Short mmCIF file of C-alpha atoms in Angstrom, two decimals:
data_model
loop_
_atom_site.label_atom_id
_atom_site.label_comp_id
_atom_site.label_asym_id
_atom_site.label_seq_id
_atom_site.Cartn_x
_atom_site.Cartn_y
_atom_site.Cartn_z
CA LYS A 71 175.74 63.85 187.40
CA GLY A 72 177.84 66.05 185.14
CA LEU A 73 181.10 65.28 186.89
CA SER A 74 180.45 61.61 186.67
CA LEU A 75 179.56 61.75 183.04
CA LYS A 76 182.79 63.36 182.22
CA ASP A 77 184.61 60.52 184.18
CA LYS A 78 182.85 58.07 181.87
CA LEU A 79 183.89 60.00 178.65
CA ASP A 80 186.58 58.08 176.59
CA GLY A 81 187.64 60.15 173.72
CA ASN A 82 184.30 60.67 171.85
CA GLU A 83 182.58 57.77 173.43
CA LEU A 84 180.18 57.86 176.30
CA ASP A 85 179.22 54.50 177.84
CA LEU A 86 176.21 54.74 179.98
CA SER A 87 175.15 51.14 179.63
CA LEU A 88 174.05 49.04 182.67
CA CYS A 89 173.45 51.94 184.76
CA ASP A 90 169.97 51.14 185.68
CA LEU A 91 168.78 54.40 184.00
CA ASN A 92 165.02 55.18 183.98
CA GLU A 93 165.38 58.47 182.23
CA VAL A 94 168.15 59.91 179.77
CA PRO A 95 170.27 62.84 181.40
CA VAL A 96 169.73 65.08 178.32
CA ARG A 97 170.93 68.26 179.97
CA GLU A 98 174.39 66.71 181.16
CA LEU A 99 174.63 65.04 177.63
CA ALA A 100 174.21 68.34 175.89
CA ALA A 101 177.02 69.74 177.98
CA LEU A 102 179.36 67.02 176.11
CA PRO A 103 179.13 67.89 172.56
CA LYS A 104 182.41 65.79 172.06
CA ALA A 105 180.59 62.68 173.04
CA THR A 106 179.43 61.83 169.46
CA VAL A 107 179.14 57.92 170.41
CA LEU A 108 176.66 57.16 173.01
CA ASP A 109 175.75 53.94 174.69
CA LEU A 110 172.54 53.70 176.64
CA SER A 111 172.17 49.93 176.28
CA CYS A 112 170.75 47.66 179.06
CA ASN A 113 168.89 50.16 181.00
CA ASN A 114 165.31 50.70 182.01
CA LEU A 115 164.26 53.23 179.52
CA ILE A 116 160.70 53.36 178.46
CA SER A 117 160.72 56.34 176.45
CA LEU A 118 163.01 59.36 175.35
CA PRO A 119 162.01 62.94 176.17
CA SER A 120 161.44 65.13 173.41
CA ASP A 121 164.51 67.30 174.10
CA PHE A 122 166.69 64.28 173.49
CA CYS A 123 166.42 65.09 169.77
CA SER A 124 168.47 68.30 170.40
CA LEU A 125 171.56 65.96 170.72
CA MET A 126 172.40 66.66 167.17
CA HIS A 127 176.06 66.04 167.54
CA LEU A 128 175.29 62.14 168.20
CA VAL A 129 176.65 60.08 165.18
CA LYS A 130 176.44 56.58 166.94
CA LEU A 131 173.60 55.64 169.25
CA ASP A 132 172.97 52.36 171.00
CA LEU A 133 169.56 52.07 172.74
CA SER A 134 169.31 48.26 172.67
CA LYS A 135 167.85 46.09 175.42
CA ASN A 136 165.61 48.80 176.85
CA ARG A 137 161.77 48.79 177.06
CA LEU A 138 161.28 51.67 174.56
CA GLN A 139 157.56 51.66 173.23
CA GLN A 140 158.09 54.56 170.83
CA LEU A 141 160.60 57.16 169.73
CA PRO A 142 159.95 61.03 169.86
CA LEU A 143 157.93 62.33 166.76
CA ASP A 144 160.79 64.71 165.89
CA PHE A 145 163.50 61.89 166.20
CA GLY A 146 164.56 62.97 162.60
CA ARG A 147 166.30 65.95 164.15
CA LEU A 148 169.23 63.71 164.63
CA VAL A 149 170.57 64.33 161.16
CA ASN A 150 174.04 63.37 161.92
CA LEU A 151 173.23 59.92 163.02
CA GLN A 152 174.85 57.08 161.14
CA HIS A 153 174.63 54.11 163.40
CA LEU A 154 171.37 53.16 165.37
CA ASP A 155 170.98 49.89 167.40
CA LEU A 156 167.30 49.44 168.66
CA LEU A 157 167.68 45.83 169.34
CA ASN A 158 165.40 44.12 171.78
CA ASN A 159 162.81 46.86 172.62
CA ARG A 160 158.86 47.21 172.41
CA LEU A 161 158.69 49.29 169.28
CA VAL A 162 155.78 48.83 166.87
CA THR A 163 156.26 51.80 164.42
CA LEU A 164 158.66 54.38 163.79
CA PRO A 165 158.04 58.09 163.62
CA VAL A 166 157.59 59.62 160.11
CA SER A 167 160.45 62.15 160.72
CA PHE A 168 162.73 58.97 160.75
CA ALA A 169 162.92 59.60 156.88
CA GLN A 170 164.92 62.76 157.64
CA LEU A 171 167.94 60.44 158.95
CA LYS A 172 169.64 61.06 155.54
CA ASN A 173 173.06 59.88 156.97
CA LEU A 174 171.85 56.74 158.53
CA LYS A 175 174.01 53.69 157.33
CA TRP A 176 173.36 50.99 159.90
CA LEU A 177 170.20 50.04 161.56
CA ASP A 178 169.08 47.00 163.98
CA LEU A 179 165.49 46.58 164.77
CA LYS A 180 165.56 42.87 165.58
CA ASP A 181 163.40 41.57 168.43
CA ASN A 182 160.86 44.35 168.46
CA PRO A 183 156.95 43.67 168.03
CA LEU A 184 157.03 45.71 164.63
CA ASP A 185 154.25 46.25 162.27
CA PRO A 186 154.48 43.24 159.85
CA VAL A 187 155.30 45.53 156.68
CA LEU A 188 158.10 47.37 158.71
CA ALA A 189 159.38 44.14 159.99
CA LYS A 190 159.49 42.80 156.35
CA VAL A 191 161.38 46.00 155.09
CA ALA A 192 163.78 45.87 158.05
CA GLY A 193 164.86 42.25 157.55
CA ASP A 194 166.87 40.29 160.11
CA CYS A 195 170.12 42.26 160.48
CA LEU A 196 172.22 39.29 161.09
CA ASP A 197 175.58 40.67 159.82
CA GLU A 198 176.94 44.03 158.78
CA LYS A 199 175.75 43.86 155.24
CA GLN A 200 172.01 43.22 156.34
CA CYS A 201 172.18 45.88 159.00
CA LYS A 202 173.21 48.33 156.26
CA GLN A 203 170.55 47.41 153.95
CA ALA A 204 168.08 47.52 156.71
CA ALA A 205 169.03 51.27 157.11
CA VAL A 206 168.71 51.91 153.42
CA LYS A 207 165.36 50.03 153.01
CA VAL A 208 163.81 51.54 156.19
CA LEU A 209 164.69 54.96 155.17
CA GLN A 210 163.15 54.49 151.77
CA HIS A 211 159.98 52.85 153.34
CA MET A 212 159.73 55.83 155.78
CA LYS A 213 160.19 58.21 152.97
CA ALA A 214 157.57 56.63 151.12
CA ILE A 215 155.19 56.78 154.16
CA GLN A 216 156.10 60.56 154.51
CA SER A 217 155.42 61.25 150.84
CA GLU A 218 152.12 59.48 151.05
CA GLN A 219 151.30 61.47 154.29
CA ASP A 220 152.39 64.63 152.65
CA ARG A 221 150.32 63.80 149.58
CA GLN A 222 147.33 63.06 151.78
CA ARG A 223 148.05 66.21 153.69
CA GLN A 224 148.11 68.20 150.51
CA GLN A 225 145.02 66.40 149.32
CA LYS A 226 143.28 67.35 152.78
CA LEU A 227 144.49 70.86 152.26
CA GLN A 228 143.40 71.06 148.81
CA ALA A 229 139.92 69.60 149.79
CA GLU A 230 139.64 72.02 152.65
CA ARG A 231 140.67 74.99 150.26
CA GLU A 232 137.93 73.62 147.69
CA MET A 233 135.54 73.30 150.68
CA GLU A 234 136.34 76.82 151.86
CA LYS A 235 136.10 78.11 148.26
CA LYS A 236 132.75 76.39 147.91
CA ARG A 237 131.46 77.72 151.28
CA GLU A 238 132.63 81.19 150.17
CA ALA A 239 130.93 80.71 146.88
CA GLU A 240 127.84 79.72 148.56
CA GLN A 241 127.96 82.51 151.07
CA ARG A 242 128.40 85.20 148.11
CA ALA A 243 125.46 83.40 146.31
CA LYS A 244 123.45 83.62 149.46
CA GLU A 245 124.51 87.25 149.99
CA ALA A 246 123.77 88.14 146.39
CA GLN A 247 120.34 86.31 146.67
CA GLU A 248 119.57 88.29 149.96
CA ARG A 249 120.61 91.64 148.25
CA GLU A 250 118.34 90.72 145.36
CA LEU A 251 115.54 89.86 147.84
CA ARG A 252 116.06 93.06 149.66
CA LYS A 253 116.07 95.09 146.41
CA ARG A 254 112.92 93.24 145.22
CA GLU A 255 111.19 93.90 148.62
CA LYS A 256 112.33 97.58 148.44
CA ALA A 257 110.89 97.80 144.85
CA GLU A 258 107.66 96.39 146.13
CA GLU A 259 107.47 98.47 149.05
CA LYS A 260 108.01 101.50 146.76
CA GLU A 261 105.33 100.43 144.28
CA ARG A 262 102.78 99.71 147.10
CA ARG A 263 103.60 103.24 148.53
CA ARG A 264 103.12 104.61 145.04
CA ARG A 265 99.75 102.98 144.56
CA GLU A 266 98.58 104.10 147.95
CA TYR A 267 99.63 107.70 147.10
CA ASP A 268 97.99 107.65 143.77
CA ALA A 269 94.76 106.06 145.38
CA GLN A 270 94.78 108.91 148.01
CA LYS A 271 95.13 111.46 145.51
CA ALA A 272 92.47 110.03 143.32
CA ALA A 273 90.19 109.73 146.36
CA LYS A 274 91.01 113.49 147.27
CA GLN A 275 90.16 114.50 143.82
CA GLU A 276 86.93 112.59 143.80
CA MET A 277 86.16 114.23 147.13
CA GLU A 278 86.77 117.77 145.86
CA LYS A 279 84.76 116.84 142.81
CA LYS A 280 81.90 115.51 144.76
CA THR A 281 82.04 118.57 147.03
CA LYS A 282 82.07 120.85 144.02
CA LYS A 283 79.03 119.12 142.49
CA GLU A 284 77.22 119.41 146.07
CA THR A 285 77.96 123.09 146.21
CA VAL A 286 76.60 123.63 142.54
CA HIS A 287 73.33 121.71 143.45
CA THR A 288 73.00 123.48 146.65
CA ARG A 289 73.22 126.92 144.93
CA LYS A 290 70.85 126.13 142.01
CA PRO A 291 67.72 125.89 144.19
CA ALA A 292 68.55 129.09 146.10
CA SER A 293 68.76 130.82 142.66
CA SER A 294 65.62 129.21 141.28
CA SER A 295 63.74 130.14 144.48
CA ARG A 296 63.98 133.75 143.80
CA PRO A 297 60.94 135.01 142.11
CA PRO A 298 61.27 135.89 138.46
CA GLN A 299 61.83 139.50 137.87
CA PRO A 300 60.73 141.22 134.74
CA PRO A 301 63.41 142.45 132.41
CA ARG A 302 64.52 146.02 133.06
CA HIS A 303 64.44 146.72 129.35
CA LYS A 304 60.73 146.19 129.34
CA PRO A 305 59.05 148.42 131.94
CA SER A 306 55.29 148.11 132.27
CA TRP A 307 52.72 150.59 131.18
CA SER A 308 51.80 151.42 134.88
CA ARG A 309 55.27 152.54 135.58
CA SER A 310 55.17 154.77 132.53
CA VAL A 311 51.90 156.41 133.70
CA LEU A 312 53.18 156.82 137.21
CA ARG A 313 56.36 158.49 135.87
CA VAL A 314 54.17 160.96 133.76
CA LEU A 315 51.99 161.71 136.86
CA LEU A 316 54.85 162.27 139.01
CA LEU A 317 56.38 164.58 136.42
CA VAL A 318 53.17 166.48 135.97
CA LEU A 319 52.79 166.67 139.83
CA PHE A 320 56.47 168.03 140.11
CA CYS A 321 55.84 170.43 137.42
CA SER A 322 52.65 171.64 138.93
CA LEU A 323 54.39 172.18 142.43
CA CYS A 324 57.25 174.09 140.84
CA THR A 325 54.76 176.20 139.17
CA LEU A 326 52.79 176.83 142.25
CA ALA A 327 55.87 177.61 144.32
CA ALA A 328 57.05 179.97 141.49
CA CYS A 329 53.75 181.73 141.51
CA LYS A 330 53.38 182.05 145.31
CA LEU A 331 56.94 182.82 146.33
CA THR A 332 58.42 184.80 143.45
CA GLU A 333 57.57 188.05 141.79
CA LEU A 334 55.83 186.05 138.98
CA GLN A 335 52.72 185.92 141.24
CA HIS A 336 51.33 188.91 139.44
CA LEU A 337 51.45 187.49 136.06
CA PRO A 338 48.21 186.46 134.55
CA LEU A 339 49.37 182.87 134.43
CA CYS A 340 50.26 182.73 138.17
CA VAL A 341 46.93 184.59 139.01
CA SER A 342 45.06 181.81 137.44
CA VAL A 343 47.26 179.16 139.13
CA ASN A 344 47.00 180.84 142.60
CA THR A 345 43.17 181.10 142.17
CA LEU A 346 42.95 177.35 141.25
CA TYR A 347 45.20 176.37 144.12
CA GLU A 348 42.82 178.33 146.58
CA ASP A 349 39.61 176.78 145.12
CA VAL A 350 41.07 173.30 145.60
CA VAL A 351 42.20 173.92 149.11
CA ALA A 352 38.68 175.25 149.78
CA ALA A 353 37.14 172.23 148.30
CA LEU A 354 39.16 169.97 150.14
CA GLN A 355 38.46 171.61 153.52
CA ASN A 356 34.65 171.04 152.95
CA HIS A 357 35.24 167.28 152.89
CA LYS A 358 34.66 165.62 156.23
CA THR A 359 37.18 163.14 156.23
CA LEU A 360 39.75 165.49 155.10
CA GLN A 361 38.83 167.85 157.74
CA ASN A 362 39.28 165.22 160.41
CA MET A 363 42.85 164.53 159.12
CA LEU A 364 43.67 167.97 159.01
CA GLN A 365 42.39 168.49 162.59
CA HIS A 366 44.34 165.49 163.71
CA ASN A 367 47.43 166.65 162.21
CA SER A 368 47.11 170.24 163.60
CA GLN A 369 46.51 168.70 167.05
CA GLN A 370 49.78 166.67 166.62
#
């Protein structure tokens, strides 16, 4: 507990070794920023919580003789760390963020099932000089790994960008092709409708022309069926004779009327006309057929 941790604090050193710890009391440690030297050796720690990396005041850390299988991914946040003891754990690799421990000057990784490359870089750390060299070499190695990962990440991002650009270009090409296809289809549809319009117009004109021809053909027989009439400017001789007779008859009737009804009846000419008229009427009355007609008319 917090009170017991304060009791264990000796200056800037806090000794929590041999406490049979299964987990690190991070909250209580965070409340003791003066404890820059922390000893957690000889416990039962299997892992460190991620918030352990918030203890950025730590300068010296002893995690030896635990059962740690890995360190937190953001272990590199402990930027003030100068001395790190990881002796006799179960570590195989270190997190890439380990390269950010720029102040690290002492490192012990003995008795861990390290990756062969990392084990060769770390060395034996049998004395002070070797442990200092281990810190320098491991930091360089982790920086190289970080650079390679950054390079691979950049390559991946570049490949993704290029792939995205390629997809965008393909999408633009596809859209342009679709627009061209729609434009061509629209032009074809317009041309088809224009041809249909022209065909309908031509058919209509042909129908009107045919109807007009049929009308003309229908009218011609009707006009030809009429009986030919003689030209009016060439009257026949019978009409001329008839006109002359009608004129003579009209003149005779007018003369007779004048001689019968006017004071001219005493003139010698009218006397002769009246005498002729009476003789003609008397002659006609002696005719049997005419007498029958006159009787029939008188009866009506």
